[in-house]
Coordinates of C-alpha atoms in Angstrom, one line a residue:
M1 CA 2.4 20.4 -0.8
R2 CA 0.3 19.2 -3.9
I3 CA 2.6 18.3 -7.1
E4 CA 1.2 19.7 -10.3
S5 CA 1.7 17.8 -13.5
R6 CA 3.3 19.8 -16.2
E7 CA 4.0 18.7 -19.7
M8 CA 7.4 19.5 -21.1
Q9 CA 9.2 18.7 -24.2
V10 CA 12.9 18.4 -24.8
S11 CA 14.6 17.7 -28.2
S12 CA 18.1 16.3 -26.9
W13 CA 19.6 14.7 -23.8
E14 CA 21.3 18.1 -22.8
E15 CA 18.2 19.7 -22.8
A16 CA 16.7 16.9 -20.8
E17 CA 19.5 17.0 -18.2
A18 CA 19.4 20.8 -18.0
L19 CA 15.7 20.6 -17.5
A20 CA 16.1 17.9 -14.7
G21 CA 18.8 20.2 -13.0
R22 CA 16.2 22.9 -12.9
L23 CA 13.3 21.0 -11.7
D24 CA 15.5 19.5 -8.9
A25 CA 16.7 23.1 -7.8
E26 CA 12.9 24.2 -8.0
D27 CA 11.9 21.2 -5.7
D28 CA 10.9 22.0 -2.1
L29 CA 11.9 18.4 -1.2
A30 CA 15.3 18.5 -2.8
E31 CA 17.4 18.7 0.4
F32 CA 15.8 15.2 1.4
R33 CA 18.0 13.7 -1.1
G34 CA 20.9 14.2 1.4
R35 CA 19.2 12.2 4.2
F36 CA 19.5 8.9 2.2
H37 CA 22.5 6.5 1.6
L38 CA 22.7 6.6 -2.2
P39 CA 24.0 3.4 -4.0
R40 CA 27.2 3.3 -6.0
D41 CA 28.8 1.2 -8.6
T42 CA 32.1 -0.6 -8.3
N43 CA 33.9 2.5 -9.6
G44 CA 32.2 4.7 -7.0
I45 CA 29.8 6.5 -9.3
L46 CA 26.5 7.1 -8.0
K47 CA 23.9 4.8 -9.6
T48 CA 20.4 6.2 -10.6
Y49 CA 18.1 4.4 -8.4
M50 CA 14.8 3.5 -9.7
C51 CA 14.1 0.4 -7.5
G52 CA 11.9 2.5 -4.7
N53 CA 8.9 0.3 -5.7
S54 CA 10.7 -2.9 -4.4
L55 CA 13.0 -1.5 -1.5
G56 CA 13.4 2.2 -0.3
L57 CA 16.8 3.9 0.0
M58 CA 18.2 3.9 3.8
P59 CA 17.8 6.9 5.9
K60 CA 21.3 7.7 7.1
V61 CA 19.9 8.3 10.6
T62 CA 19.0 4.4 10.4
T63 CA 22.4 3.2 12.0
Q64 CA 22.0 5.8 14.8
R65 CA 18.4 4.8 15.7
L66 CA 19.2 1.0 15.7
Q67 CA 22.3 1.5 17.8
Q68 CA 20.3 3.3 20.3
H69 CA 18.2 0.4 20.8
L70 CA 20.9 -2.0 20.7
E71 CA 22.3 0.0 23.8
T72 CA 19.1 0.0 25.7
W73 CA 19.2 -3.7 25.3
G74 CA 22.5 -3.8 26.4
Q75 CA 22.3 -1.7 29.4
T76 CA 18.6 -2.2 30.5
G77 CA 18.0 -6.0 29.4
V78 CA 14.5 -6.6 29.9
E79 CA 13.8 -3.4 31.2
G80 CA 13.9 -2.0 27.6
H81 CA 10.2 -3.2 27.2
F82 CA 8.9 -0.6 29.9
H83 CA 11.4 2.3 30.3
G84 CA 13.5 4.8 28.1
K85 CA 12.5 7.4 25.2
E86 CA 11.0 4.7 22.9
A87 CA 10.1 1.7 25.4
W88 CA 9.5 -1.3 23.2
L89 CA 6.2 -2.4 24.8
T90 CA 4.3 0.9 23.4
I91 CA 6.8 1.9 20.3
E92 CA 4.2 0.9 17.9
D93 CA 1.9 3.7 19.4
A94 CA 4.2 6.4 17.8
T95 CA 4.6 4.8 14.8
S96 CA 1.0 4.2 14.2
A97 CA 0.2 7.7 14.7
L98 CA 2.6 8.6 12.0
S99 CA 1.0 6.1 9.6
S100 CA -2.5 7.4 10.2
N101 CA -1.6 10.8 8.9
I102 CA -0.1 9.2 5.8
V103 CA -3.2 7.1 5.0
G104 CA -5.9 9.2 6.5
A105 CA -7.1 7.0 9.0
K106 CA -9.5 8.7 11.7
S107 CA -6.9 7.7 14.5
P108 CA -4.2 5.7 15.2
L109 CA -6.2 3.0 16.6
E110 CA -7.1 2.2 13.0
V111 CA -3.8 1.5 12.0
V112 CA -1.3 -1.4 13.5
Y113 CA 2.2 -2.9 12.5
M114 CA 2.1 -6.6 12.3
N115 CA 3.1 -9.8 10.3
T116 CA 3.8 -9.5 6.5
L117 CA 1.8 -8.3 3.7
T118 CA 0.3 -11.6 2.7
V119 CA -0.1 -12.9 6.1
N120 CA -2.3 -9.5 6.7
I121 CA -4.3 -10.1 3.4
H122 CA -5.4 -13.6 5.1
L123 CA -6.1 -12.1 8.3
M124 CA -8.5 -9.3 6.8
M125 CA -10.1 -11.8 4.5
V126 CA -10.8 -13.8 7.6
A127 CA -12.7 -11.2 9.0
F128 CA -14.1 -9.5 5.8
Y129 CA -14.5 -12.3 3.6
R130 CA -17.9 -14.0 4.7
P131 CA -19.2 -16.0 1.9
T132 CA -22.9 -17.0 1.8
G133 CA -25.1 -18.9 -0.5
D134 CA -25.4 -16.3 -3.3
R135 CA -22.8 -14.2 -2.3
F136 CA -19.5 -15.6 -2.7
K137 CA -17.3 -14.0 -5.3
V138 CA -14.5 -11.8 -4.9
L139 CA -13.5 -9.0 -7.3
I140 CA -9.9 -8.5 -8.2
E141 CA -8.0 -7.2 -11.2
Q142 CA -6.6 -9.7 -14.0
K143 CA -3.0 -9.2 -13.2
A144 CA -3.2 -8.8 -9.5
F145 CA 0.3 -9.2 -7.8
P146 CA 0.8 -12.7 -7.5
S147 CA 1.2 -13.4 -3.8
D148 CA -2.4 -11.4 -3.4
D149 CA -3.9 -13.7 -6.0
Y150 CA -2.6 -16.8 -4.5
A151 CA -4.2 -15.4 -0.9
V152 CA -7.5 -14.7 -2.6
Q153 CA -7.4 -18.1 -4.1
S154 CA -6.3 -19.9 -0.9
Q155 CA -9.3 -18.1 1.0
V156 CA -11.8 -18.9 -1.7
K157 CA -10.7 -22.7 -1.5
F158 CA -10.9 -22.7 2.4
H159 CA -14.5 -21.9 2.3
G160 CA -15.2 -24.7 -0.4
Y161 CA -15.6 -22.7 -3.4
D162 CA -13.6 -23.1 -6.9
P163 CA -11.6 -20.0 -8.0
E164 CA -12.4 -20.4 -11.3
S165 CA -16.0 -19.4 -10.7
A166 CA -15.6 -17.6 -7.2
I167 CA -12.7 -15.0 -8.5
I168 CA -13.8 -12.3 -11.0
R169 CA -10.7 -10.9 -12.7
L170 CA -11.3 -7.7 -14.2
R171 CA -9.0 -7.0 -17.2
P172 CA -8.7 -3.6 -19.2
R173 CA -10.1 -3.6 -22.7
E174 CA -8.7 -4.9 -25.8
G175 CA -5.9 -2.7 -26.7
E176 CA -5.7 -1.0 -23.5
S177 CA -3.2 -1.2 -20.4
T178 CA -5.6 0.0 -17.6
L179 CA -8.8 -0.5 -16.4
R180 CA -11.8 2.1 -17.0
T181 CA -13.5 3.2 -13.8
E182 CA -16.8 2.9 -15.5
D183 CA -15.9 -0.8 -16.2
I184 CA -15.0 -1.4 -12.7
L185 CA -18.1 0.1 -11.2
D186 CA -20.3 -1.5 -13.8
T187 CA -18.8 -5.0 -12.7
I188 CA -19.6 -4.2 -9.0
E189 CA -23.4 -3.1 -9.9
R190 CA -23.9 -6.0 -12.3
E191 CA -22.6 -8.5 -9.7
R192 CA -23.6 -6.9 -6.6
D193 CA -26.1 -9.7 -5.6
S194 CA -22.9 -12.4 -6.0
L195 CA -19.9 -10.4 -4.5
A196 CA -18.8 -11.0 -0.9
L197 CA -15.7 -8.8 -1.3
V198 CA -14.0 -6.2 -3.6
F199 CA -10.3 -6.3 -3.4
F200 CA -8.1 -4.1 -5.5
P201 CA -4.7 -2.6 -5.3
G202 CA -4.2 1.3 -4.9
V203 CA -1.7 1.4 -7.6
Q204 CA -1.6 -1.4 -10.0
Y205 CA 1.9 -2.7 -9.9
L206 CA 2.4 -3.5 -13.5
S207 CA 0.8 -0.4 -15.2
G208 CA 1.2 2.1 -12.5
Q209 CA -2.4 2.8 -12.7
V210 CA -3.7 4.7 -9.8
L211 CA -7.1 2.9 -8.8
P212 CA -10.0 5.2 -8.4
M213 CA -10.4 4.1 -4.6
A214 CA -12.9 6.3 -3.4
A215 CA -15.5 5.5 -6.0
I216 CA -14.8 1.8 -5.9
A217 CA -15.5 2.1 -2.1
E218 CA -18.6 4.0 -2.5
S219 CA -20.1 1.6 -5.1
A220 CA -19.3 -1.4 -2.9
S221 CA -20.5 0.1 0.1
R222 CA -23.6 1.2 -1.2
H223 CA -24.5 -2.6 -2.0
G224 CA -23.2 -3.8 1.3
I225 CA -20.1 -5.2 -0.3
P226 CA -17.1 -4.9 2.0
V227 CA -14.1 -3.4 0.1
G228 CA -10.1 -3.7 0.8
F229 CA -7.2 -2.4 -0.9
D230 CA -3.3 -3.5 -1.3
L231 CA -1.7 -0.4 -0.8
A232 CA 1.9 -1.7 -1.2
H233 CA 2.7 0.4 -4.1
A234 CA 0.5 3.7 -3.2
V235 CA 1.5 4.4 0.5
G236 CA 4.0 7.2 0.5
N237 CA 3.5 7.5 -3.5
I238 CA -0.1 8.9 -3.7
E239 CA -2.3 10.6 -1.2
V240 CA -4.6 8.3 0.5
F241 CA -8.0 9.0 2.6
L242 CA -8.9 5.5 3.7
H243 CA -11.3 6.6 6.4
D244 CA -13.1 9.2 4.4
W245 CA -13.4 6.8 1.5
G246 CA -14.9 4.6 3.5
V247 CA -12.8 1.8 3.0
D248 CA -13.2 -1.5 5.2
F249 CA -9.3 -2.5 5.5
A250 CA -6.2 -1.7 3.7
V251 CA -2.8 -3.6 4.0
W252 CA 0.5 -2.2 2.9
C253 CA 4.2 -2.4 3.5
S254 CA 6.7 0.4 4.5
Y255 CA 9.8 -0.8 2.9
K256 CA 8.9 0.8 -0.4
Y257 CA 8.0 4.4 -0.5
L258 CA 8.2 4.8 3.2
N259 CA 11.9 4.0 2.9
A260 CA 11.6 2.0 6.5
G261 CA 13.8 -1.1 5.6
P262 CA 12.8 -4.7 4.9
G263 CA 10.5 -6.2 7.1
W264 CA 7.8 -3.7 8.0
D265 CA 4.2 -4.3 7.2
R266 CA 0.9 -2.7 8.4
V267 CA -2.6 -3.1 8.3
H268 CA -5.8 -0.5 8.6
W269 CA -9.4 -1.1 9.4
R270 CA -12.2 1.3 9.5
D271 CA -13.4 2.2 13.0
A272 CA -11.2 -0.4 14.6
F273 CA -13.4 -3.0 12.9
R274 CA -16.8 -2.3 11.9
S275 CA -20.0 -3.9 13.7

């Protein structure tokens, strides 16, 4: 289902509330609201939850599913790794298959559950950030998510470079809050002989800007520059087609818009690593 943008104007809170109610009633996904626990305040009144960008709401089925695994552990012990409906040894096969559809991977082999987001950034940079004499710079946005920025700085320093000269932080134009596509592509073109990696978010966490991932990937790949994305605020929020876009790697978490609970992180790489 595609969601179309519609500009609507209201002149009062009453009109806004009525409009919101009507749109909810017309929403094909409205019934999914009932599948989640909704936080309440100390008086038992439902809260308006606007923190899905930090931690998604808990699905009601979660307790039941966790209890099933606890019972398997109690009843079978170590055999739970190998037997049962969701044997632990291969349980990630099902989740990788589901995730591959969400991120547009070619196959489940391109998606794996592991570690935490920042650890995965480090691991992907170990694989894809291979600086050489003239090509050693990393292109990121000026206000990258802090832990992403720290990870990039750490990898640059590990290879013996000064972050001040090795990291290009692209900022919006004066008076603007988002990056223009032409400015991103012009920077890649201008710095094509010095860039060893292009690393952007899919959705910028401060501005909410959806980055032009397909165009960025095409431009970087044309010049032989590896390109990766942090999709923490994108997966489950916007449509993503990593394989078709030619993205070399991406990392994300599933505790935000995928509502999978705290602690789950994933990584994607194209064609199970490019040769």
